[in-house]
Amino acid sequence: MEIIKNFVDNIHNDDYKSDYEFPVIQGESMVFPGGRKKQSLNGEWNFSVDQYDNCLRAKWFLEQETNDEGRNIPLDYGFDEWDTIKVPGVWNLARPEYFYYEGPAVYSRRFSLEEESKGRVFLQFGAVSYEARIFLNGVFLGIHKGGSTPFTIEITSRLKAENRLIVVADNTRRKEQIPSENTDWFLYGGIYRDVSLLFVPDVYIKNMKAGLINRETGTIEVTALIDCEKKLTDSELTFSIPELNIEVTFPVNEDGTCTMYVNAGKLSLWSPESPKRYQVLLTLRKKGVVKDEVTDLIGFRTVETKDRKILLNGRQIFLRGACLHEETEEHGKAVTKDEIREAFQRAKKMNCNFLRLAHYPHTEWVSEIADEEGILLWEEIPVYWWIDFSNPQALDDARNQLTELISRDFNRASVIIWSVGNENPDTEARYEFMKDLASTARRMDPTRLISAACLVDTVNLRIADRLERHLDVIGLNEYYGWYDPDYEKLTEILNGSHPEKPVIISEFGADGYQPDENSRKYVRGSEKEQEEIYKKQVELFGKTEYIQGTTPWILYDYRTPKRLGAYQKGYNIKGLVTADRKREKPAFAVMKNYYEEIKNNEGSDRETVGE
Ligand code: GCU
């Protein structure tokens, strides 16, 4: 047990953080949660901002109240006496004085197991912005980096009857982080998704990935990994879909891996029109005795490209979308399930079948509810604008966030596109970095499409990002009519480019404010101008055959420290709907009509395997 030698140590030691940089908690430590016994640690936690990082400097987490001569140490913290804050939640909205706080903050709570555990216990966080250092009963367990993906730590050997859990969350923006220091959204801080204890047997199913790989035969590929501390013998896995009376058993390899091919024959394919999901079970047996079992609710479908088309279940589909940040006025990034459903209803009112979740992984609730409601998703990691592309630490962070996202959402039918970045200036370092991410995504998941939101070549007026050769779908951000008023350039780009792959216009749009209740004037940034820009944009899209989807920027106005204009007041006001979600701007109707026409021209795309 470390001790504080004396108070001088913690004021003269500038290298204090090096004790808390390892172990790094990454994607390979994740544990499949479906159907598992859990104990929630949500609720009121003690909390304080800690601008000078004193919890780490002075090792508050030791809670050492006397020195080695037994004399009381003056204490500068009081975990149990501090105010409380709601977990999950963002500290920015907890108290007015925390709104713009950016830096380290200390969360603390006590807990005991509600039931005795006969196996292994893991601590699971949905997401902490941005770095999270975890201390349990005075011991540093590790650090997680990345503000939007889940992480899991085993705590079996550290548990006591009464436990103290401390999390130092730090949302400081840093050059080498993903995203770097400059973004166009509000970087909230805190433990803003669920925290829970996960109970698993000594030998357990660490992950299960299932996807339809052949629509004609209904073949599902299932890959699983069993976590075992020694070679695994006499073990088998049974994958079953009770509704289809399917049950297949495969032996598990000694290293705990297992790949299964299941011919599901006639199954109803998942689609936006018919979001059919099946309850699946995966059961681990050793010498015939059940050791572990997990479950999931999975929709089976295929997505691919053919020439310059996107095919869902073998049929061409146009992705009628919109961009969406993870934010509401009331909860910041800690959006609720009701707020997610509300956004889906608004999108469906605009005749959307697709959403681009900008610019980072949103909560898993989004893809779970999208599976249920039939909305297709583009999910993205925040490799956004300028990144420290030459820094191996940045690449490791980006790769890990991508790994955690794919591991979390692999079984979600609604997710059809993994995006590895947004509007990155092209350099050799950027190209190598993004190429690595595209191949990482493809290696982890050959069943989905890889994309990125690329910039237009504004010199030659072409779609010409060399990263495109590593993508299945080209995302293209352009703001003609707004940042550049010359629509002729957009016409030249669309007519003069000859992409070999389908293109999604992954961003277009304009500010839209209403100077006063009755104003319909055509002034810079007015809703009237926004409406006119949308009309012109969709007119040009309609003439471009290789455009197979559009996601205008953005469904709702949202907070950003970048937008400080007279009418922006700390918001990006390119929304089609106001930030309070109460009013649709005129451009909303432009998109609604544009998508209605596309929808009416599409036949029903419900298809059953084996036809
Ligand atoms: C960029 C960027 C968005 C940004 C938008 C804008 O394309 O991807 O994150 O908010 O443009 O200028 O509003």
XYZ file of C-alpha atoms and ligand atoms in Angstrom:
624
model
C 0.000 0.000 0.000
C 1.491 3.311 -1.120
C 1.688 5.975 1.588
C 2.116 9.714 1.411
C 5.655 10.261 2.620
C 5.001 13.914 3.427
C 3.055 16.875 2.056
C 6.187 18.310 0.390
C 6.180 15.289 -1.915
C 2.898 16.288 -3.460
C 3.713 19.928 -4.082
C 7.192 19.495 -5.520
C 6.523 16.460 -7.701
C 5.657 17.691 -11.180
C 5.848 14.188 -12.607
C 2.917 13.088 -10.433
C 0.825 11.789 -13.364
C 3.269 9.134 -14.513
C 1.963 6.875 -11.732
C -1.474 6.967 -13.358
C -0.791 6.446 -17.066
C -0.807 2.613 -16.966
C -2.573 0.209 -17.229
C -4.598 1.646 -20.115
C -8.084 0.114 -20.263
C -8.899 -0.673 -23.916
C -11.353 -2.510 -26.134
C -9.994 -6.001 -25.517
C -11.122 -5.756 -21.885
C -14.809 -5.331 -22.821
C -17.278 -7.974 -21.609
C -20.470 -8.841 -23.509
C -23.331 -7.555 -21.295
C -26.407 -9.134 -22.966
C -28.541 -11.072 -20.497
C -26.045 -10.749 -17.659
C -26.738 -10.134 -13.965
C -25.945 -6.482 -13.189
C -25.977 -4.107 -10.249
C -26.465 -0.455 -11.167
C -24.142 2.140 -9.647
C -26.156 5.017 -11.100
C -27.432 7.646 -8.694
C -26.056 10.522 -6.587
C -22.253 10.434 -6.348
C -20.136 12.825 -4.270
C -18.411 15.286 -6.580
C -15.998 18.167 -6.800
C -14.078 19.857 -9.558
C -10.341 19.460 -8.956
C -8.677 22.070 -11.135
C -5.157 21.394 -9.807
C -5.479 17.594 -9.975
C -4.882 17.298 -6.241
C -6.599 13.946 -5.979
C -3.695 12.543 -8.001
C -0.959 14.845 -6.680
C -1.803 14.325 -2.993
C -3.137 10.776 -3.440
C -6.512 11.601 -1.886
C -7.741 8.210 -3.101
C -5.624 6.574 -0.328
C -7.804 8.295 2.264
C -4.785 8.157 4.544
C -5.676 10.243 7.589
C -2.531 9.754 9.688
C 1.139 9.724 8.731
C 3.517 6.890 9.664
C 4.047 8.422 13.094
C 0.300 8.249 13.650
C -0.198 12.034 13.552
C -3.319 13.299 11.802
C -2.701 14.627 8.295
C -4.540 17.870 7.461
C -7.104 16.863 4.824
C -7.995 18.956 1.746
C -10.813 16.681 0.603
C -13.984 15.265 2.068
C -15.493 12.724 -0.290
C -18.540 11.912 1.845
C -19.147 15.553 2.770
C -18.940 16.932 -0.794
C -22.015 17.914 -2.755
C -23.543 15.206 -4.900
C -24.079 15.030 -8.654
C -26.280 12.701 -10.697
C -24.620 9.812 -12.539
C -25.153 9.497 -15.463
C -24.949 13.199 -16.260
C -22.692 16.022 -17.445
C -21.292 18.329 -14.772
C -21.742 21.333 -17.077
C -25.506 21.345 -16.468
C -25.405 20.301 -12.797
C -24.646 23.824 -11.477
C -24.310 27.168 -13.293
C -20.721 27.588 -12.106
C -19.767 24.284 -13.729
C -21.099 25.171 -17.198
C -17.781 26.010 -18.857
C -15.590 23.967 -16.478
C -12.984 21.968 -18.334
C -10.421 19.926 -16.406
C -10.141 17.166 -13.793
C -13.047 16.449 -11.453
C -13.450 13.823 -8.720
C -16.426 11.488 -8.391
C -16.772 9.263 -5.329
C -19.264 6.747 -3.994
C -19.427 3.797 -1.674
C -21.079 0.492 -2.613
C -21.555 -3.078 -1.416
C -22.607 -6.091 -3.455
C -26.370 -6.574 -3.214
C -25.802 -10.318 -3.536
C -22.758 -12.456 -2.938
C -20.877 -13.183 -6.185
C -19.803 -16.785 -6.890
C -17.795 -15.797 -9.976
C -16.036 -12.731 -11.352
C -17.122 -9.107 -11.019
C -16.490 -6.344 -13.560
C -17.029 -2.602 -13.374
C -18.582 -1.267 -16.585
C -18.798 2.411 -17.682
C -20.946 3.456 -20.679
C -18.689 6.473 -21.286
C -16.703 9.111 -19.369
C -15.587 12.368 -20.983
C -12.674 12.383 -21.721
C -10.103 10.502 -19.577
C -11.174 8.345 -16.633
C -8.816 7.152 -13.884
C -10.414 4.496 -11.699
C -9.544 3.880 -8.028
C -11.119 1.138 -5.940
C -10.413 0.925 -2.189
C -7.304 3.059 -2.607
C -5.888 1.132 -5.560
C -5.416 2.625 -9.044
C -7.040 0.160 -11.482
C -6.294 1.939 -14.768
C -7.022 4.777 -17.149
C -9.467 4.885 -20.070
C -9.064 7.429 -22.892
C -11.809 8.452 -25.292
C -14.954 10.247 -24.313
C -17.659 8.282 -26.117
C -17.104 4.525 -25.789
C -17.632 1.934 -23.034
C -14.927 0.298 -20.947
C -14.767 -2.549 -18.436
C -12.370 -3.405 -15.585
C -12.261 -6.592 -13.500
C -12.515 -5.885 -9.757
C -13.051 -9.416 -8.391
C -9.887 -9.526 -6.269
C -10.252 -5.932 -5.039
C -13.752 -6.173 -3.573
C -14.508 -5.765 0.142
C -17.772 -5.837 2.055
C -17.885 -2.009 1.862
C -16.142 -0.426 -1.148
C -14.963 3.079 -2.035
C -15.010 3.877 -5.755
C -13.299 7.034 -6.993
C -13.222 8.234 -10.601
C -11.065 11.158 -11.700
C -12.689 12.375 -14.930
C -10.757 14.903 -16.998
C -12.276 16.527 -20.119
C -9.308 18.776 -20.884
C -8.832 19.094 -24.649
C -5.323 18.071 -25.719
C -3.460 18.169 -29.025
C -2.801 14.404 -29.126
C -6.371 13.407 -28.226
C -9.204 12.233 -30.543
C -10.726 14.801 -31.158
C -7.905 17.304 -30.810
C -8.322 20.785 -29.324
C -10.633 22.359 -31.912
C -14.166 21.166 -32.626
C -17.526 22.669 -33.476
C -19.417 21.124 -30.598
C -19.541 21.500 -26.801
C -17.159 19.082 -25.095
C -19.143 18.212 -21.977
C -17.473 16.519 -18.997
C -18.363 13.725 -16.648
C -19.639 10.188 -16.191
C -22.517 10.674 -18.596
C -23.650 7.101 -19.334
C -24.600 4.181 -17.050
C -22.196 2.660 -14.523
C -22.823 -0.922 -13.401
C -21.306 -4.034 -11.886
C -21.376 -7.043 -14.202
C -21.401 -10.568 -12.723
C -19.971 -13.434 -14.779
C -18.916 -17.056 -14.030
C -15.229 -17.949 -13.632
C -15.171 -19.093 -17.293
C -17.454 -16.872 -19.353
C -18.444 -15.680 -22.811
C -16.411 -12.501 -23.350
C -17.994 -11.562 -26.647
C -20.460 -12.790 -29.264
C -20.778 -11.333 -32.755
C -23.477 -12.539 -35.145
C -24.160 -11.352 -38.701
C -25.920 -12.600 -41.840
C -23.264 -13.404 -44.434
C -25.413 -15.045 -47.108
C -28.964 -13.930 -47.796
C -29.877 -16.810 -50.144
C -28.978 -19.574 -47.677
C -29.676 -17.491 -44.578
C -26.183 -18.263 -43.290
C -25.290 -16.473 -40.043
C -21.665 -16.283 -38.948
C -21.231 -16.283 -35.176
C -17.838 -15.569 -33.621
C -17.373 -15.921 -29.892
C -14.527 -15.665 -27.414
C -14.462 -17.449 -24.051
C -12.333 -15.886 -21.338
C -10.509 -18.612 -19.488
C -7.278 -18.410 -17.569
C -6.020 -21.788 -18.803
C -6.501 -23.994 -21.895
C -10.138 -24.816 -22.511
C -11.055 -28.495 -22.993
C -14.306 -30.449 -23.328
C -16.198 -27.208 -24.046
C -18.840 -26.392 -26.628
C -21.069 -23.478 -27.574
C -24.717 -23.733 -28.599
C -26.197 -20.891 -30.660
C -29.986 -20.890 -30.777
C -32.831 -18.865 -32.252
C -35.861 -20.309 -30.439
C -38.409 -18.604 -32.724
C -36.949 -20.484 -35.705
C -36.320 -23.731 -33.806
C -32.652 -23.342 -34.648
C -30.021 -24.779 -32.338
C -26.458 -25.576 -33.410
C -23.504 -26.668 -31.308
C -19.806 -26.222 -32.084
C -16.685 -27.204 -30.106
C -14.671 -24.358 -28.570
C -10.959 -24.188 -29.428
C -8.444 -24.511 -26.602
C -7.698 -20.768 -26.820
C -11.361 -19.939 -26.194
C -12.207 -18.927 -29.756
C -15.115 -20.350 -31.725
C -16.577 -19.551 -35.144
C -19.965 -21.002 -36.046
C -21.914 -21.072 -39.313
C -25.653 -21.337 -38.843
C -27.972 -21.950 -41.802
C -31.063 -20.102 -40.652
C -32.906 -20.793 -43.909
C -36.105 -18.771 -44.088
C -35.810 -15.752 -41.803
C -37.423 -12.347 -42.015
C -34.767 -9.832 -43.004
C -34.412 -6.653 -40.960
C -35.186 -3.419 -42.831
C -36.494 0.062 -41.972
C -39.920 -0.960 -43.218
C -39.839 -4.266 -41.339
C -37.364 -4.083 -38.402
C -37.700 -7.742 -37.450
C -35.426 -8.912 -34.601
C -34.820 -12.383 -33.193
C -33.950 -13.348 -29.634
C -30.710 -15.340 -29.836
C -28.991 -17.356 -27.101
C -25.387 -18.489 -26.807
C -24.773 -21.201 -24.198
C -21.377 -22.428 -23.003
C -21.148 -26.021 -21.729
C -18.179 -27.938 -20.312
C -18.622 -31.707 -20.230
C -22.302 -31.095 -20.823
C -22.721 -28.744 -17.836
C -23.951 -25.183 -18.571
C -21.231 -22.728 -17.528
C -22.488 -19.428 -18.999
C -25.217 -18.033 -21.233
C -25.738 -14.676 -22.966
C -28.564 -13.341 -25.089
C -29.220 -10.579 -27.613
C -32.019 -9.233 -29.809
C -30.630 -9.221 -33.362
C -31.986 -8.146 -36.746
C -30.424 -9.966 -39.688
C -29.819 -8.101 -42.950
C -27.082 -7.536 -45.510
C -25.636 -4.252 -46.691
C -23.248 -3.876 -49.609
C -22.425 -1.667 -52.554
C -22.655 -2.587 -56.218
C -21.149 -0.152 -58.687
C -22.429 3.203 -57.416
C -25.428 1.868 -55.539
C -26.008 0.955 -51.912
C -27.921 -2.306 -51.473
C -29.866 -3.301 -48.376
C -30.879 -6.955 -48.562
C -29.954 -6.935 -52.194
C -32.179 -3.997 -53.125
C -30.985 -0.456 -53.926
C -31.771 2.013 -51.176
C -31.400 5.808 -51.033
C -30.326 6.953 -47.579
C -32.758 9.728 -46.640
C -30.947 11.150 -43.682
C -29.926 13.956 -41.398
C -26.943 14.610 -39.142
C -27.429 14.477 -35.386
C -25.212 15.441 -32.428
C -25.655 13.716 -29.067
C -27.174 16.569 -27.101
C -30.371 17.997 -25.676
C -30.859 21.360 -23.989
C -31.867 19.691 -20.744
C -29.341 16.845 -20.451
C -26.385 17.802 -22.662
C -24.695 14.573 -23.846
C -26.545 12.477 -21.265
C -29.540 12.091 -23.564
C -32.432 9.905 -22.368
C -34.214 7.114 -24.226
C -37.301 9.320 -24.565
C -35.192 12.068 -26.165
C -33.732 9.529 -28.597
C -37.212 8.330 -29.545
C -38.309 11.966 -29.934
C -35.435 12.617 -32.372
C -36.349 9.463 -34.318
C -39.958 10.582 -34.568
C -38.859 13.984 -35.840
C -36.563 12.353 -38.392
C -39.347 10.035 -39.552
C -41.635 13.051 -39.892
C -39.031 14.393 -42.339
C -39.332 11.028 -44.183
C -35.836 9.911 -43.032
C -34.753 6.268 -42.980
C -31.180 7.149 -41.954
C -29.191 9.236 -39.426
C -25.537 10.232 -39.401
C -24.468 10.154 -35.742
C -21.918 12.972 -35.741
C -19.057 13.128 -34.825
C -18.374 10.432 -32.205
C -20.072 7.233 -30.940
C -23.481 8.034 -29.454
C -24.939 5.982 -26.580
C -25.708 2.319 -27.369
C -29.359 3.171 -26.709
C -29.428 4.909 -30.125
C -28.530 1.769 -32.098
C -30.731 -0.422 -29.868
C -33.751 1.851 -30.431
C -32.872 2.256 -34.124
C -32.950 -1.568 -34.422
C -36.424 -1.491 -32.896
C -37.783 1.469 -34.883
C -36.122 0.811 -38.248
C -33.663 3.686 -38.692
C -30.338 3.044 -40.474
C -27.228 4.547 -38.879
C -23.811 5.959 -39.807
C -21.583 5.755 -36.734
C -18.320 7.700 -36.513
C -15.198 8.138 -34.389
C -14.126 11.739 -33.684
C -11.103 11.897 -35.991
C -12.234 15.409 -36.674
C -10.558 18.274 -38.551
C -6.898 18.672 -37.496
C -5.490 15.667 -35.588
C -1.918 14.997 -34.422
C -1.668 12.458 -37.265
C 2.077 11.886 -36.787
C 1.655 10.933 -33.137
C 1.429 7.157 -32.473
C -0.494 7.967 -29.262
C -3.230 9.626 -31.348
C -3.424 6.601 -33.664
C -3.650 4.240 -30.685
C -6.464 6.345 -29.213
C -8.359 6.448 -32.543
C -7.904 2.708 -33.163
C -9.113 1.943 -29.654
C -12.224 4.117 -29.948
C -13.025 2.389 -33.244
C -12.444 -1.034 -31.669
C -14.695 -0.215 -28.700
C -17.425 1.142 -30.990
C -17.413 -1.896 -33.302
C -17.245 -4.331 -30.365
C -20.213 -2.579 -28.747
C -22.485 -2.275 -31.797
C -21.500 -5.226 -34.009
C -24.871 -6.950 -33.458
C -26.951 -3.858 -34.299
C -28.695 -4.260 -37.675
C -29.384 -0.504 -37.878
C -25.661 0.305 -38.075
C -24.610 0.020 -41.739
C -21.650 2.416 -41.954
C -18.504 2.868 -39.847
C -16.988 6.289 -40.493
C -13.329 6.807 -39.666
C -13.322 10.600 -39.706
C -14.576 13.994 -40.742
C -13.073 16.759 -42.874
C -9.419 15.938 -42.293
C -6.896 18.043 -44.215
C -5.013 15.681 -46.574
C -1.328 15.146 -45.782
C 0.850 12.024 -45.986
C 0.498 11.536 -42.217
C -3.284 11.921 -42.426
C -3.531 9.496 -45.334
C -1.553 6.762 -43.539
C -3.500 7.349 -40.320
C -6.938 7.144 -41.973
C -5.907 4.207 -44.202
C -4.934 2.324 -41.043
C -8.314 3.071 -39.475
C -10.209 1.974 -42.593
C -8.347 -1.338 -42.659
C -8.853 -1.781 -38.899
C -12.608 -1.339 -39.356
C -12.691 -3.742 -42.320
C -10.694 -6.356 -40.441
C -12.971 -6.125 -37.410
C -16.169 -6.087 -39.443
C -16.296 -7.241 -43.093
C -20.116 -7.107 -42.995
C -20.508 -3.293 -43.014
C -19.552 -0.349 -45.214
C -16.589 1.886 -44.421
C -16.808 5.615 -45.055
C -15.531 9.042 -43.979
C -16.819 12.582 -44.470
C -14.304 13.924 -46.991
C -13.612 17.442 -48.139
C -14.157 18.598 -51.719
C -11.055 19.302 -53.824
C -11.861 23.011 -54.057
C -8.938 23.740 -56.407
C -9.927 21.325 -59.168
C -13.605 21.280 -58.153
C -13.724 17.517 -57.971
C -14.578 14.703 -55.587
C -10.963 13.583 -55.292
C -9.868 12.574 -51.779
C -7.280 9.777 -52.178
C -8.674 8.167 -49.022
C -11.681 7.190 -51.188
C -9.834 4.123 -52.534
C -10.036 2.648 -49.009
C -13.729 3.442 -48.531
C -16.898 1.697 -49.743
C -18.984 4.869 -49.655
C -17.646 8.387 -50.181
C -18.951 10.937 -47.691
C -18.782 14.484 -49.053
C -19.218 17.665 -47.009
C -20.020 20.807 -49.021
C -21.661 24.086 -48.101
C -22.261 25.786 -51.436
C -24.769 28.570 -51.018
C -23.499 29.233 -47.476
C -19.700 29.336 -47.022
C -19.247 29.648 -50.797
C -22.188 31.314 -52.560
C -21.293 30.006 -56.024
C -23.580 27.110 -56.923
C -21.819 26.859 -60.282
C -18.895 25.301 -58.434
C -21.159 22.630 -56.975
C -22.581 21.947 -60.432
C -19.021 21.631 -61.781
C -18.042 19.293 -58.939
C -21.061 17.009 -59.358
C -20.965 16.947 -63.176
C -17.202 16.862 -63.476
C -16.565 14.102 -60.936
C -16.779 10.426 -61.847
C -16.571 8.526 -58.576
C -16.505 4.726 -58.811
C -18.431 4.365 -55.583
C -21.707 5.653 -54.178
C -21.559 9.138 -52.650
C -23.430 10.393 -49.616
C -23.604 14.175 -49.243
C -22.665 13.861 -45.577
C -23.064 17.581 -44.870
C -24.654 20.601 -46.500
C -26.754 23.398 -45.063
C -26.679 26.908 -43.675
C -27.391 28.965 -40.572
C -31.049 29.616 -39.982
C -32.172 32.224 -37.452
C -35.403 34.068 -37.342
C -34.563 37.722 -36.487
C -38.107 38.260 -35.265
C -41.329 36.345 -35.125
C -42.743 37.755 -38.363
C -39.538 38.206 -40.339
C -39.352 36.254 -43.568
C -36.659 38.538 -44.886
C -33.846 37.124 -47.029
C -30.830 38.199 -44.912
C -27.484 36.423 -44.259
C -28.181 33.440 -42.062
C -31.943 33.911 -41.992
C -34.309 30.977 -42.107
C -35.507 32.329 -45.429
C -31.983 32.148 -46.872
C -31.533 28.685 -45.330
C -34.713 27.529 -47.069
C -33.535 28.874 -50.440
C -30.146 27.163 -50.079
C -31.841 23.839 -49.316
C -34.079 24.160 -52.354
C -31.072 24.775 -54.613
C -29.052 21.939 -53.073
C -31.707 19.244 -53.424
C -32.387 20.389 -56.991
C -28.728 19.638 -57.874
C -28.717 16.320 -55.980
C -31.667 15.131 -57.999
C -29.632 15.478 -61.184
C -26.689 13.420 -59.883
C -27.130 9.663 -60.274
C -24.217 8.594 -58.024
C -25.571 10.464 -54.985
C -27.159 7.646 -52.949
C -27.861 9.484 -49.746
C -27.915 12.891 -48.084
C -27.547 13.939 -44.441
C -28.037 17.714 -44.134
C -26.224 19.485 -41.321
C -28.081 19.211 -38.877
C -31.399 18.095 -37.394
C -31.265 20.345 -34.288
C -29.456 23.577 -33.365
C -26.882 22.706 -30.715
C -24.348 24.230 -28.297
C -20.825 25.057 -29.462
C -18.214 27.447 -28.036
C -17.134 28.199 -31.619
C -20.255 30.086 -32.697
C -20.351 33.441 -30.949
C -22.118 35.599 -33.573
C -24.882 38.013 -32.718
C -27.572 35.475 -33.629
C -25.647 32.304 -32.750
C -24.967 33.077 -29.052
C -22.981 29.895 -28.426
C -25.075 27.707 -30.749
C -24.590 26.233 -34.179
C -27.880 27.333 -35.724
C -27.798 25.241 -38.898
C -30.478 23.054 -37.383
C -33.647 22.217 -39.286
C -35.319 22.361 -35.881
C -34.600 24.718 -32.963
C -32.465 23.489 -30.045
C -35.514 23.344 -27.754
C -36.925 20.915 -30.345
C -40.127 22.983 -30.500
C -40.057 24.567 -33.962
C -39.279 23.261 -37.448
C -37.661 25.860 -39.687
C -38.908 26.245 -43.304
C -35.971 24.169 -44.644
C -37.383 21.167 -42.731
C -40.286 21.078 -45.168
C -37.886 21.274 -48.132
C -36.182 18.057 -46.942
C -39.472 16.418 -46.037
C -40.841 16.967 -49.550
C -37.555 15.963 -51.220
C -37.474 12.693 -49.276
C -41.181 12.024 -49.758
C -40.678 12.110 -53.509
C -37.727 9.703 -53.277
C -39.664 7.415 -50.945
C -42.681 7.303 -53.278
C -40.432 6.348 -56.192
C -38.970 3.373 -54.294
C -40.761 0.007 -54.359
C -41.234 -1.944 -51.126
C -37.826 -3.363 -50.230
C -39.093 -6.120 -47.938
C -37.601 -9.346 -49.189
C -37.519 -12.792 -47.591
C -34.444 -14.976 -47.944
C -34.715 -17.885 -50.312
C -36.993 -16.162 -52.817
C -18.288 21.138 -40.787
C -18.202 20.160 -39.645
C -19.342 20.301 -38.681
C -19.606 21.785 -38.481
C -20.188 22.292 -39.764
C -20.501 23.809 -39.726
O -18.518 20.465 -41.944
O -18.127 18.799 -40.054
O -18.969 19.671 -37.458
O -20.475 22.005 -37.398
O -19.248 22.127 -40.823
O -19.739 24.555 -40.334
O -21.472 24.158 -39.062
